Amino acid sequence: MRIFYSGTVSENLLRLRSLAECFGIETTLVDVRAHQSLTAALKKVMAQGDASLVLDAESLKDGSNLDELDEVAGLLGSCDATVLLFATGDHELTNRFLRTLTGGAVHEVNRTACATSIRFPVSGSRLSGELASQTYPRQSKEALTLTVAHGGGTDLIMELDASPSFAHFRSGRARIFVWSTASVFDVHRRLEAEKEFEVASDEYIPAIIFLRSAYREHCWHNPRVGAGIIIDDPLLKKRYGFIHFPELLASARKHSYHVTLAFIPWNHWRSRSKAVKMFLEHSDCFSICAHGCDHTRNEFRSDDYESLLRKNFVARRRMQRHRERTGLGFEPLMVCPQEQYSLEAMRAFSDSRQFLGLVNTACMPRNLTANQPCGADLLLPAQDSFFGFPVFKRHYWKDMSVFAMGLFLGKPAILVEHHEFFRDGPAGAEEFVSRLAEMRPAVKWTPLSETVTRTHLRRRLPNGNREVRFFTDTFHLEHEVERATEYRLIRRVPATTAVRHVTVNGNVAPFTRENGLLTCYVRVERPQSLEVRVVVMPVEPTKAYSSGLTYCASVAVRRGFSELRDNVLARNRFALKAGKSLTKAWNHACGK
């Protein structure tokens, strides 16, 4: 991609370049002062075959007269170019620049003191995909919007407080995008909270849409997005709280969705073979994963690394014992109690290697003392900046906007709910499945472990080969074309992680490690499935797990209170309120 500017490179242009690099697109800055004119610079670049262009209106507006702008407009329209007219100011010369190059489709840029919402109109659905019709909160601050001519085939892709700020139209053979923004998000800035990124989508989504339109499969993308529903806490019984499992499982099979129960490992001894039989018979649409270890309050928010490491091994052993007792397998994924975990917990997850990943509503630990992840990390299908251990984000259902954004970015669509969601049976789950299918008809409903081990980013290189970035130690890749292809497989693995070897379909494969990335090359001659395993030596705890009688009793009482709340008190709102107060009092008395 070529970015044309004049004079000094602005901070916004540098940020735009960084965004492009996040999606695998190499970017060159072209100072038109090194050429006779903007027209001359464009002709030289386009003669080299590069037709994906960004024109910085702010720096180019002063050096181009109307005659030259008319010539530039004609030049762009005469070729198969994808062009972004990038406006970061509202000067009258900026308006002249845009009016001329758009043939009057865009009249001017308007400065607004405050805009609080971001909307993607249905009219731009061909370009915005899953985001179409969705609205998102925006940090309340200054914004730039566009005055766009009505009609004329202009697609309004994004609006700020109902005013266009990102639009697309055709000019001759060229596709022209116009984006007005006061700032571009700095994807390399360390964040204090995920919300900083979430309320600034207007500062990066237009760039992504432009890049995908211009480069298609040369951009990093996830070709296979999965979905799942997680229910936290229940025991494996015919009925738990408002869940009637025979009805739910019948619905899942009928409507082809998959339910994963976040099962508390402490309960491993409580499942009865007679009750588990029903779940075994629905293994095509039902599975379980680990939900903590003892499920105590703030269980994984501790900063005691050694204790957290032991809990990982104990949780895994309990799930294995449960499988041996009942025949019901489990998915090696962890869901943290109360959605909370510490930085030390992430280190313990990574070092223990007992689970493939974490599935959580938060991608950042709660006890960070310094900003660590950046926007580039949150653009990935899984956030793996902490010790290379992936966090796959799940969401409660308030509306479909968070799932739309996730699908757009290639993230699995994972709904989390508790038994109260099923107060009216499986109707809510069925509605979610239906609405998700409207957004992405090809979404894959599979067991959660299959979803995460197939989640990846890929891009096509100029020579036809592929680069693939994956996120779990076990990874499944489908090679579906007849043409022989070489894959460059990339996984984030810290230098401190002891990798024994890498295998592809059981055969040891050479790999290299540099700058926190593990890289392996695989050549595939025909369509086939590949199973890639990164085999890591786990860090064992130095002490055996032990818990006193008082602690064991408190865990049992907590589980008893929780099940009384879910199975009895939940049906009576007054009793439920009293029960919650009692539980809080117990937690306080136990210091939890």
Coordinates of C-alpha atoms in Angstrom, one line a residue:
M1 CA 0.0 0.0 0.0
R2 CA 1.3 3.5 -0.9
I3 CA 0.4 6.5 1.3
F4 CA 0.9 9.8 -0.5
Y5 CA 1.6 12.9 1.6
S6 CA 3.5 16.1 1.3
G7 CA 6.0 17.5 3.9
T8 CA 5.9 16.0 7.4
V9 CA 4.5 12.6 8.1
S10 CA 1.7 13.0 10.6
E11 CA 1.2 10.8 13.6
N12 CA -2.1 9.7 12.1
L13 CA -0.4 8.4 9.0
L14 CA 2.1 6.5 11.1
R15 CA -0.7 4.9 13.0
L16 CA -2.5 4.1 9.8
R17 CA 0.7 2.4 8.6
S18 CA 0.9 0.4 11.8
L19 CA -2.7 -0.7 11.4
A20 CA -2.0 -1.9 7.9
E21 CA 1.0 -3.9 9.1
C22 CA -1.2 -5.6 11.8
F23 CA -3.1 -7.0 8.8
G24 CA 0.0 -8.1 7.0
I25 CA 0.1 -5.3 4.4
E26 CA 3.5 -3.7 3.7
T27 CA 3.2 0.1 3.5
T28 CA 5.3 2.7 1.7
L29 CA 5.2 6.4 2.4
V30 CA 5.5 8.5 -0.7
D31 CA 6.4 12.2 -0.3
V32 CA 5.1 13.9 -3.5
R33 CA 7.8 16.6 -3.1
A34 CA 10.2 14.1 -4.5
H35 CA 8.2 14.2 -7.7
Q36 CA 7.1 17.0 -9.9
S37 CA 3.5 16.8 -8.7
L38 CA 0.9 14.5 -7.1
T39 CA -0.1 13.4 -10.6
A40 CA 3.5 12.5 -11.4
A41 CA 3.9 10.5 -8.2
L42 CA 0.7 8.6 -8.8
K43 CA 1.6 7.8 -12.4
K44 CA 5.0 6.4 -11.3
V45 CA 3.5 4.2 -8.6
M46 CA 0.6 3.0 -10.6
A47 CA 2.9 2.0 -13.5
Q48 CA 4.6 -0.3 -11.0
G49 CA 1.3 -2.1 -10.5
D50 CA 0.3 -0.9 -7.1
A51 CA -3.3 0.3 -7.2
S52 CA -4.1 0.5 -3.5
L53 CA -3.5 4.1 -2.6
V54 CA -4.1 6.4 0.4
L55 CA -4.1 10.2 -0.3
D56 CA -3.6 12.3 2.8
A57 CA -5.9 15.3 2.2
E58 CA -4.5 17.3 5.1
S59 CA -0.9 17.5 3.7
L60 CA -1.8 17.4 0.0
K61 CA -4.5 20.1 0.1
D62 CA -2.1 23.0 -0.1
G63 CA 0.1 21.9 -3.0
S64 CA -2.6 21.0 -5.6
N65 CA -4.6 23.4 -7.6
L66 CA -8.0 22.7 -9.2
D67 CA -6.5 21.7 -12.6
E68 CA -4.2 19.2 -11.1
L69 CA -6.9 17.8 -8.8
D70 CA -9.1 17.4 -11.9
E71 CA -6.3 15.5 -13.6
V72 CA -5.8 13.3 -10.5
A73 CA -9.5 12.5 -10.4
G74 CA -9.4 11.5 -14.1
L75 CA -6.3 9.4 -13.5
L76 CA -7.8 7.5 -10.6
G77 CA -11.0 6.8 -12.4
S78 CA -9.2 5.4 -15.4
C79 CA -7.7 2.4 -13.6
D80 CA -8.7 -0.4 -11.3
A81 CA -7.6 1.4 -8.2
T82 CA -8.8 1.1 -4.6
V83 CA -8.3 4.6 -3.0
L84 CA -8.7 6.0 0.4
L85 CA -9.1 9.7 0.7
F86 CA -8.0 10.4 4.3
A87 CA -9.2 13.6 6.0
T88 CA -8.1 14.6 9.4
G89 CA -9.1 18.3 9.3
D90 CA -11.9 20.5 8.1
H91 CA -10.0 23.3 6.3
E92 CA -11.7 24.7 3.2
L93 CA -8.8 23.5 1.1
T94 CA -9.5 20.0 2.5
N95 CA -13.1 20.3 1.3
R96 CA -12.0 21.5 -2.1
F97 CA -9.6 18.5 -2.3
L98 CA -12.4 16.0 -1.4
R99 CA -15.1 17.7 -3.6
T100 CA -12.9 17.6 -6.7
L101 CA -11.6 14.0 -6.3
T102 CA -15.1 12.7 -5.5
G103 CA -16.8 14.6 -8.2
G104 CA -19.0 16.3 -5.7
A105 CA -20.1 13.1 -3.9
V106 CA -18.5 14.5 -0.7
H107 CA -19.1 18.2 -0.1
E108 CA -17.2 18.9 3.1
V109 CA -15.8 17.8 6.4
N110 CA -17.6 19.0 9.6
R111 CA -16.1 19.3 13.0
T112 CA -18.3 18.1 15.9
A113 CA -17.5 19.0 19.5
C114 CA -18.8 15.6 20.7
A115 CA -20.1 12.4 19.2
T116 CA -21.1 9.4 21.5
S117 CA -22.3 6.7 19.1
I118 CA -20.9 4.7 16.2
R119 CA -23.4 3.2 13.7
F120 CA -22.9 1.0 10.7
P121 CA -25.9 1.6 8.3
V122 CA -27.4 -1.3 6.5
S123 CA -26.7 0.5 3.2
G124 CA -23.0 -0.3 3.7
S125 CA -23.5 -4.0 4.5
R126 CA -21.6 -5.2 1.4
L127 CA -18.5 -3.7 2.9
S128 CA -19.1 -3.7 6.7
G129 CA -20.4 -7.3 6.8
E130 CA -21.5 -8.4 10.2
L131 CA -21.3 -4.8 11.6
A132 CA -24.2 -3.6 9.4
S133 CA -27.1 -2.3 11.5
Q134 CA -25.1 -2.4 14.7
T135 CA -24.5 0.6 17.0
Y136 CA -21.6 1.0 19.4
P137 CA -20.7 3.4 22.2
R138 CA -18.0 6.0 21.5
Q139 CA -15.8 7.9 23.9
S140 CA -17.4 11.3 24.2
K141 CA -14.9 13.6 22.3
E142 CA -14.5 15.6 19.2
A143 CA -15.3 14.0 15.8
L144 CA -15.1 14.8 12.1
T145 CA -18.0 13.9 9.9
L146 CA -18.8 14.3 6.2
T147 CA -21.5 16.0 4.2
V148 CA -22.4 13.6 1.4
A149 CA -24.5 14.2 -1.7
H150 CA -27.8 12.2 -1.6
G151 CA -28.1 9.4 -4.1
G152 CA -25.4 8.9 -6.7
G153 CA -24.6 5.4 -5.6
T154 CA -22.6 6.4 -2.4
D155 CA -22.4 3.7 0.3
L156 CA -22.5 5.1 3.8
I157 CA -20.5 2.7 5.8
M158 CA -20.1 4.4 9.2
E159 CA -21.9 7.2 11.0
L160 CA -21.1 9.2 14.1
D161 CA -24.2 10.4 15.8
A162 CA -26.1 9.8 12.6
S163 CA -23.7 11.8 10.5
P164 CA -21.5 10.0 7.8
S165 CA -17.8 9.7 8.5
F166 CA -16.9 6.8 6.2
A167 CA -18.3 6.4 2.7
H168 CA -17.6 4.5 -0.5
F169 CA -18.5 5.1 -4.2
R170 CA -17.3 4.2 -7.6
S171 CA -15.5 6.7 -9.9
G172 CA -15.0 5.2 -13.3
R173 CA -13.1 2.0 -12.7
A174 CA -11.8 3.0 -9.3
R175 CA -13.3 2.3 -5.9
I176 CA -13.0 5.4 -3.7
F177 CA -13.3 5.4 0.1
V178 CA -13.5 8.6 2.1
W179 CA -12.7 8.6 5.8
S180 CA -12.9 11.6 8.1
T181 CA -11.4 11.2 11.5
A182 CA -9.7 13.4 14.1
S183 CA -7.4 10.5 15.1
V184 CA -6.4 7.0 14.2
F185 CA -6.1 4.5 17.0
D186 CA -2.6 3.8 18.1
V187 CA -2.6 0.0 18.0
H188 CA 0.8 -0.2 19.7
R189 CA -0.1 1.9 22.7
R190 CA -0.3 -0.1 25.9
L191 CA -3.8 -0.1 27.4
E192 CA -5.2 0.2 30.9
A193 CA -8.4 -1.5 30.0
E194 CA -10.1 -3.2 27.1
K195 CA -12.8 -0.5 27.1
E196 CA -10.3 2.0 25.7
F197 CA -10.2 -0.1 22.6
E198 CA -13.9 -0.9 22.4
V199 CA -15.1 2.7 22.6
A200 CA -12.7 3.8 19.8
S201 CA -13.8 1.4 17.0
D202 CA -14.4 4.4 14.7
E203 CA -10.6 5.0 14.8
Y204 CA -9.7 1.6 13.3
I205 CA -12.7 -0.2 11.7
P206 CA -12.7 2.0 8.6
A207 CA -9.0 1.2 8.0
I208 CA -9.7 -2.5 8.3
I209 CA -12.7 -2.3 5.8
F210 CA -10.5 -0.5 3.3
L211 CA -7.6 -2.9 3.7
R212 CA -9.8 -6.0 3.2
S213 CA -11.5 -4.4 0.2
A214 CA -8.1 -3.6 -1.4
Y215 CA -6.2 -6.8 -0.5
R216 CA -8.8 -9.5 0.3
E217 CA -7.0 -12.8 1.1
H218 CA -3.6 -11.0 1.3
C219 CA -4.9 -9.5 4.6
W220 CA -4.8 -11.6 7.7
H221 CA -8.2 -13.1 8.1
N222 CA -9.9 -16.1 9.8
P223 CA -11.6 -18.2 7.1
R224 CA -13.5 -20.4 9.6
V225 CA -15.2 -18.8 12.6
G226 CA -16.8 -21.0 15.2
A227 CA -19.5 -20.5 17.8
G228 CA -20.6 -22.0 21.1
I229 CA -22.8 -21.6 24.1
I230 CA -21.3 -22.0 27.6
I231 CA -23.4 -22.5 30.7
D232 CA -21.6 -21.9 34.0
D233 CA -21.9 -24.1 37.1
P234 CA -24.6 -26.8 36.7
L235 CA -24.3 -30.3 37.9
L236 CA -24.9 -33.1 35.4
K237 CA -28.5 -33.8 36.3
K238 CA -31.7 -33.9 34.5
R239 CA -32.7 -30.6 35.9
Y240 CA -30.6 -27.8 37.3
G241 CA -32.3 -24.5 38.3
F242 CA -34.3 -23.5 35.3
I243 CA -32.5 -25.8 32.9
H244 CA -34.3 -28.9 31.8
F245 CA -31.5 -30.7 30.1
P246 CA -33.5 -33.2 28.0
E247 CA -35.3 -30.3 26.5
L248 CA -32.1 -28.2 26.0
L249 CA -30.2 -31.1 24.4
A250 CA -33.1 -31.9 22.1
S251 CA -33.1 -28.3 21.0
A252 CA -29.3 -28.3 20.5
R253 CA -29.5 -31.3 18.3
K254 CA -32.5 -30.1 16.3
H255 CA -31.1 -26.6 15.7
S256 CA -27.5 -27.8 15.2
Y257 CA -25.8 -25.8 18.0
H258 CA -23.4 -26.9 20.7
V259 CA -23.6 -26.5 24.4
T260 CA -20.6 -26.6 26.7
L261 CA -21.1 -26.9 30.4
A262 CA -18.5 -25.1 32.5
F263 CA -18.2 -27.9 35.1
I264 CA -16.7 -27.3 38.5
P265 CA -13.9 -29.9 39.0
W266 CA -14.6 -30.1 42.7
N267 CA -17.9 -31.8 41.7
H268 CA -16.1 -34.7 40.0
W269 CA -17.3 -37.2 42.6
R270 CA -20.9 -36.2 42.5
S271 CA -21.9 -37.1 38.9
R272 CA -24.0 -40.3 38.7
S273 CA -23.6 -42.7 35.8
K274 CA -27.3 -43.0 35.3
A275 CA -27.7 -39.2 34.9
V276 CA -24.5 -38.9 32.8
K277 CA -25.9 -41.4 30.2
M278 CA -28.2 -38.8 28.8
F279 CA -25.2 -36.4 28.2
L280 CA -23.1 -39.1 26.6
E281 CA -25.9 -39.8 24.2
H282 CA -25.8 -36.2 23.1
S283 CA -22.0 -35.9 22.7
D284 CA -22.6 -34.5 19.2
C285 CA -24.0 -31.3 20.7
F286 CA -22.8 -31.3 24.4
S287 CA -19.5 -31.2 26.2
I288 CA -17.9 -30.0 29.4
C289 CA -14.9 -28.0 30.3
A290 CA -13.2 -26.9 33.6
H291 CA -14.7 -24.1 35.6
G292 CA -12.1 -23.2 38.2
C293 CA -10.9 -25.9 40.6
D294 CA -12.8 -25.5 43.8
H295 CA -14.8 -22.5 42.6
T296 CA -14.1 -20.4 45.6
R297 CA -14.4 -16.6 45.5
N298 CA -11.5 -14.9 43.6
E299 CA -10.0 -18.4 43.2
F300 CA -7.7 -17.4 40.3
R301 CA -7.3 -13.8 41.3
S302 CA -4.6 -14.8 43.8
D303 CA -1.0 -13.7 43.3
D304 CA 0.3 -16.9 44.8
Y305 CA 1.9 -18.5 41.8
E306 CA 2.8 -21.8 43.4
S307 CA -0.8 -22.3 44.7
L308 CA -2.2 -21.4 41.3
L309 CA 0.1 -23.8 39.5
R310 CA -1.1 -26.6 41.8
K311 CA -4.7 -25.8 41.2
N312 CA -4.2 -26.2 37.4
F313 CA -2.9 -29.7 37.9
V314 CA -5.6 -30.6 40.5
A315 CA -8.4 -29.3 38.2
R316 CA -7.1 -31.4 35.3
R317 CA -6.7 -34.5 37.4
R318 CA -10.3 -34.1 38.8
M319 CA -11.6 -33.8 35.2
Q320 CA -9.7 -36.9 34.3
R321 CA -11.1 -38.8 37.2
H322 CA -14.6 -37.7 36.3
R323 CA -14.0 -39.1 32.8
E324 CA -12.8 -42.4 34.2
R325 CA -15.8 -42.7 36.5
T326 CA -18.5 -41.6 34.0
G327 CA -17.1 -42.1 30.5
L328 CA -17.8 -38.4 29.7
G329 CA -14.8 -36.7 28.2
F330 CA -13.9 -33.1 28.8
E331 CA -12.5 -30.2 26.8
P332 CA -9.1 -29.0 28.0
L333 CA -10.3 -25.4 28.4
M334 CA -10.6 -23.2 31.6
V335 CA -13.3 -20.8 32.6
C336 CA -12.4 -18.7 35.6
P337 CA -14.9 -18.3 38.4
Q338 CA -16.4 -14.9 38.6
E339 CA -14.5 -14.1 35.3
Q340 CA -11.5 -13.0 37.4
Y341 CA -7.9 -14.0 37.1
S342 CA -4.5 -12.4 37.9
L343 CA -1.3 -12.0 36.0
E344 CA 0.2 -14.8 38.1
A345 CA -2.7 -17.0 37.1
M346 CA -1.9 -16.4 33.5
R347 CA 1.7 -17.4 34.1
A348 CA 0.5 -20.6 35.9
F349 CA -1.9 -21.5 33.1
S350 CA 1.0 -21.1 30.6
D351 CA 3.6 -22.9 32.7
S352 CA 1.4 -25.8 33.7
R353 CA 0.2 -26.5 30.1
Q354 CA -2.8 -28.3 31.5
F355 CA -5.3 -26.4 29.4
L356 CA -5.3 -25.2 25.8
G357 CA -6.7 -21.8 26.6
L358 CA -8.9 -19.6 28.8
V359 CA -12.4 -18.7 27.8
N360 CA -13.5 -15.5 29.6
T361 CA -15.4 -12.2 29.3
A362 CA -12.2 -10.3 30.0
C363 CA -9.0 -10.5 28.0
M364 CA -6.9 -8.7 30.6
P365 CA -6.1 -9.7 34.2
R366 CA -7.6 -7.6 37.0
N367 CA -4.4 -6.9 38.9
L368 CA -2.2 -5.3 36.3
T369 CA 0.1 -2.7 37.8
A370 CA 1.4 -1.6 34.4
N371 CA -0.2 -1.3 31.0
Q372 CA 0.6 -4.4 28.9
P373 CA -1.7 -5.5 26.0
C374 CA -2.2 -3.1 23.1
G375 CA -4.8 -2.7 20.4
A376 CA -2.9 -5.0 18.1
D377 CA -3.3 -7.8 20.6
L378 CA -7.1 -7.2 20.9
L379 CA -7.5 -7.3 17.1
L380 CA -6.5 -11.0 17.2
P381 CA -9.0 -13.8 17.4
A382 CA -7.4 -14.7 20.7
Q383 CA -5.5 -12.5 23.1
D384 CA -2.2 -14.2 23.7
S385 CA 0.1 -11.5 24.9
F386 CA 0.4 -12.9 28.4
F387 CA 3.0 -15.7 28.4
G388 CA 1.7 -16.9 25.0
F389 CA -1.4 -18.3 26.7
P390 CA -4.6 -17.6 24.6
V391 CA -7.7 -16.0 26.0
F392 CA -10.8 -16.5 23.9
K393 CA -13.5 -13.9 24.7
R394 CA -17.0 -14.8 25.5
H395 CA -20.0 -12.5 26.1
Y396 CA -23.3 -12.3 27.9
W397 CA -26.2 -11.5 25.5
K398 CA -27.5 -7.9 25.8
D399 CA -27.7 -7.4 22.1
M400 CA -25.9 -8.8 19.1
S401 CA -23.4 -5.9 18.6
V402 CA -20.6 -7.5 20.6
F403 CA -20.9 -10.8 18.6
A404 CA -21.1 -8.8 15.3
M405 CA -17.8 -7.1 16.2
G406 CA -16.2 -10.3 17.2
L407 CA -17.2 -12.1 14.0
F408 CA -16.0 -9.1 11.9
L409 CA -12.6 -9.4 13.6
G410 CA -12.5 -13.2 13.2
K411 CA -13.2 -14.1 16.8
P412 CA -15.3 -17.1 17.8
A413 CA -18.9 -16.1 18.8
I414 CA -19.2 -17.6 22.3
L415 CA -22.3 -16.9 24.4
V416 CA -22.1 -17.4 28.2
E417 CA -25.2 -17.7 30.4
H418 CA -26.3 -19.2 33.7
H419 CA -29.4 -21.3 34.4
E420 CA -31.6 -18.2 34.7
F421 CA -31.3 -17.7 30.9
F422 CA -33.4 -20.8 30.5
R423 CA -36.3 -19.7 32.6
D424 CA -38.5 -20.0 29.4
G425 CA -36.7 -23.1 28.1
P426 CA -34.3 -23.2 25.2
A427 CA -36.1 -20.4 23.3
G428 CA -33.4 -17.9 24.1
A429 CA -30.7 -20.1 22.9
E430 CA -32.6 -20.8 19.7
E431 CA -33.1 -17.1 19.0
F432 CA -29.4 -16.5 19.5
V433 CA -28.5 -19.3 17.1
S434 CA -30.9 -17.9 14.5
R435 CA -29.7 -14.3 14.8
L436 CA -26.1 -15.4 14.6
A437 CA -26.8 -17.3 11.4
E438 CA -28.3 -14.1 9.9
M439 CA -25.0 -12.4 10.5
R440 CA -22.7 -15.2 9.4
P441 CA -24.6 -18.1 7.7
A442 CA -21.4 -20.2 7.5
V443 CA -20.6 -20.0 11.2
K444 CA -19.5 -23.4 12.6
W445 CA -21.1 -24.9 15.7
T446 CA -18.6 -27.5 17.0
P447 CA -17.3 -28.5 20.4
L448 CA -15.4 -25.6 22.0
S449 CA -12.0 -27.3 21.9
E450 CA -12.5 -27.8 18.1
T451 CA -13.4 -24.2 17.7
V452 CA -10.3 -22.9 19.4
T453 CA -7.9 -25.4 17.8
R454 CA -9.2 -24.3 14.4
T455 CA -9.1 -20.6 15.1
H456 CA -6.3 -18.9 13.2
L457 CA -5.4 -16.1 10.9
R458 CA -4.1 -16.7 7.4
R459 CA -2.9 -14.6 4.5
R460 CA -1.8 -15.4 0.9
L461 CA 1.7 -14.3 0.0
P462 CA 2.6 -12.9 -3.4
N463 CA 4.1 -16.2 -4.4
G464 CA 0.9 -18.1 -3.7
N465 CA 2.1 -19.7 -0.4
R466 CA 0.4 -19.0 2.9
E467 CA 1.2 -17.6 6.3
V468 CA -0.8 -18.9 9.3
R469 CA -0.9 -17.6 12.8
F470 CA -2.4 -20.0 15.3
F471 CA -3.1 -19.7 19.1
T472 CA -3.2 -23.1 20.8
D473 CA -0.6 -25.8 21.3
T474 CA -2.8 -28.2 19.3
F475 CA -3.9 -26.7 16.0
H476 CA -5.9 -28.2 13.1
L477 CA -5.5 -26.8 9.6
E478 CA -7.4 -27.7 6.5
H479 CA -5.6 -27.5 3.2
E480 CA -8.5 -27.6 0.7
V481 CA -6.9 -26.7 -2.7
E482 CA -5.3 -29.1 -5.2
R483 CA -2.3 -26.9 -5.7
A484 CA 0.9 -27.6 -3.7
T485 CA 1.4 -24.9 -1.0
E486 CA 4.0 -24.1 1.6
Y487 CA 2.6 -22.9 4.9
R488 CA 4.6 -20.7 7.3
L489 CA 3.1 -21.5 10.7
I490 CA 3.5 -19.0 13.5
R491 CA 2.7 -19.3 17.2
R492 CA 3.5 -16.8 20.0
V493 CA 5.7 -18.7 22.5
P494 CA 7.9 -16.8 25.0
A495 CA 11.6 -17.5 25.0
T496 CA 11.3 -18.9 28.6
T497 CA 8.9 -21.6 27.5
A498 CA 10.6 -25.0 27.1
V499 CA 9.5 -26.4 23.7
R500 CA 10.4 -30.1 23.3
H501 CA 9.4 -30.4 19.7
V502 CA 6.8 -29.6 17.1
T503 CA 4.9 -32.4 15.2
V504 CA 2.8 -32.2 12.1
N505 CA 0.5 -35.3 11.7
G506 CA 2.7 -37.1 14.2
N507 CA 6.0 -36.4 12.4
V508 CA 8.6 -34.2 14.1
A509 CA 9.1 -30.9 12.2
P510 CA 11.9 -28.4 12.4
F511 CA 11.2 -25.0 13.9
T512 CA 12.9 -21.8 14.7
R513 CA 12.3 -19.2 17.5
E514 CA 12.8 -15.5 17.3
N515 CA 11.4 -12.4 19.0
G516 CA 8.9 -14.5 21.0
L517 CA 7.5 -16.3 17.9
L518 CA 7.8 -20.0 17.0
T519 CA 7.9 -20.6 13.3
C520 CA 7.5 -23.9 11.4
Y521 CA 7.3 -24.5 7.6
V522 CA 5.1 -27.3 6.1
R523 CA 4.7 -28.1 2.5
V524 CA 1.4 -29.7 1.5
E525 CA 0.9 -31.4 -1.9
R526 CA -2.8 -32.3 -1.9
P527 CA -6.0 -31.5 0.1
Q528 CA -5.7 -32.9 3.6
S529 CA -6.1 -32.1 7.3
L530 CA -3.0 -31.2 9.3
E531 CA -2.7 -31.6 13.1
V532 CA 0.1 -29.4 14.4
R533 CA 1.3 -29.9 18.0
V534 CA 3.6 -27.7 19.9
V535 CA 4.8 -30.0 22.7
V536 CA 5.9 -28.0 25.8
M537 CA 7.6 -29.3 28.9
P538 CA 5.2 -28.3 31.8
V539 CA 6.4 -26.7 34.9
E540 CA 5.5 -28.9 37.8
P541 CA 4.5 -27.5 41.3
T542 CA 7.2 -28.0 43.9
K543 CA 4.6 -29.0 46.6
A544 CA 1.6 -31.3 46.6
Y545 CA -1.8 -29.8 46.8
S546 CA -3.3 -30.0 50.2
S547 CA -6.2 -28.4 51.9
G548 CA -7.3 -28.4 55.5
L549 CA -10.6 -29.6 56.9
T550 CA -11.9 -26.1 57.4
Y551 CA -11.2 -25.1 53.8
C552 CA -12.8 -28.3 52.5
A553 CA -15.9 -27.7 54.6
S554 CA -16.1 -24.1 53.4
V555 CA -16.0 -25.3 49.8
A556 CA -18.8 -27.8 50.4
V557 CA -20.9 -25.2 52.2
R558 CA -20.4 -22.7 49.4
R559 CA -21.5 -25.3 46.8
G560 CA -24.5 -26.1 48.9
F561 CA -25.5 -22.5 49.2
S562 CA -25.0 -22.0 45.5
E563 CA -27.2 -25.0 44.6
L564 CA -29.8 -24.0 47.1
R565 CA -29.9 -20.6 45.4
D566 CA -30.1 -22.0 41.9
N567 CA -32.6 -24.9 42.5
V568 CA -34.9 -23.5 45.2
L569 CA -34.5 -19.8 45.9
A570 CA -34.3 -18.7 42.3
R571 CA -38.0 -19.6 41.9
N572 CA -38.9 -17.1 44.6
R573 CA -37.5 -13.6 44.2
F574 CA -37.8 -12.7 47.9
A575 CA -36.1 -15.9 49.0
L576 CA -33.4 -15.4 46.3
K577 CA -32.6 -12.0 47.7
A578 CA -32.4 -13.4 51.2
G579 CA -30.2 -16.3 50.0
K580 CA -27.8 -13.9 48.3
S581 CA -27.4 -11.9 51.5
L582 CA -26.7 -15.1 53.4
T583 CA -24.1 -16.1 50.9
K584 CA -22.4 -12.7 51.1
A585 CA -22.4 -13.0 54.9
W586 CA -20.8 -16.4 54.7
N587 CA -18.1 -15.2 52.3
H588 CA -17.3 -12.3 54.6
A589 CA -17.1 -14.6 57.6
C590 CA -14.8 -17.0 55.7
G591 CA -12.7 -14.1 54.5
K592 CA -13.4 -14.8 50.9

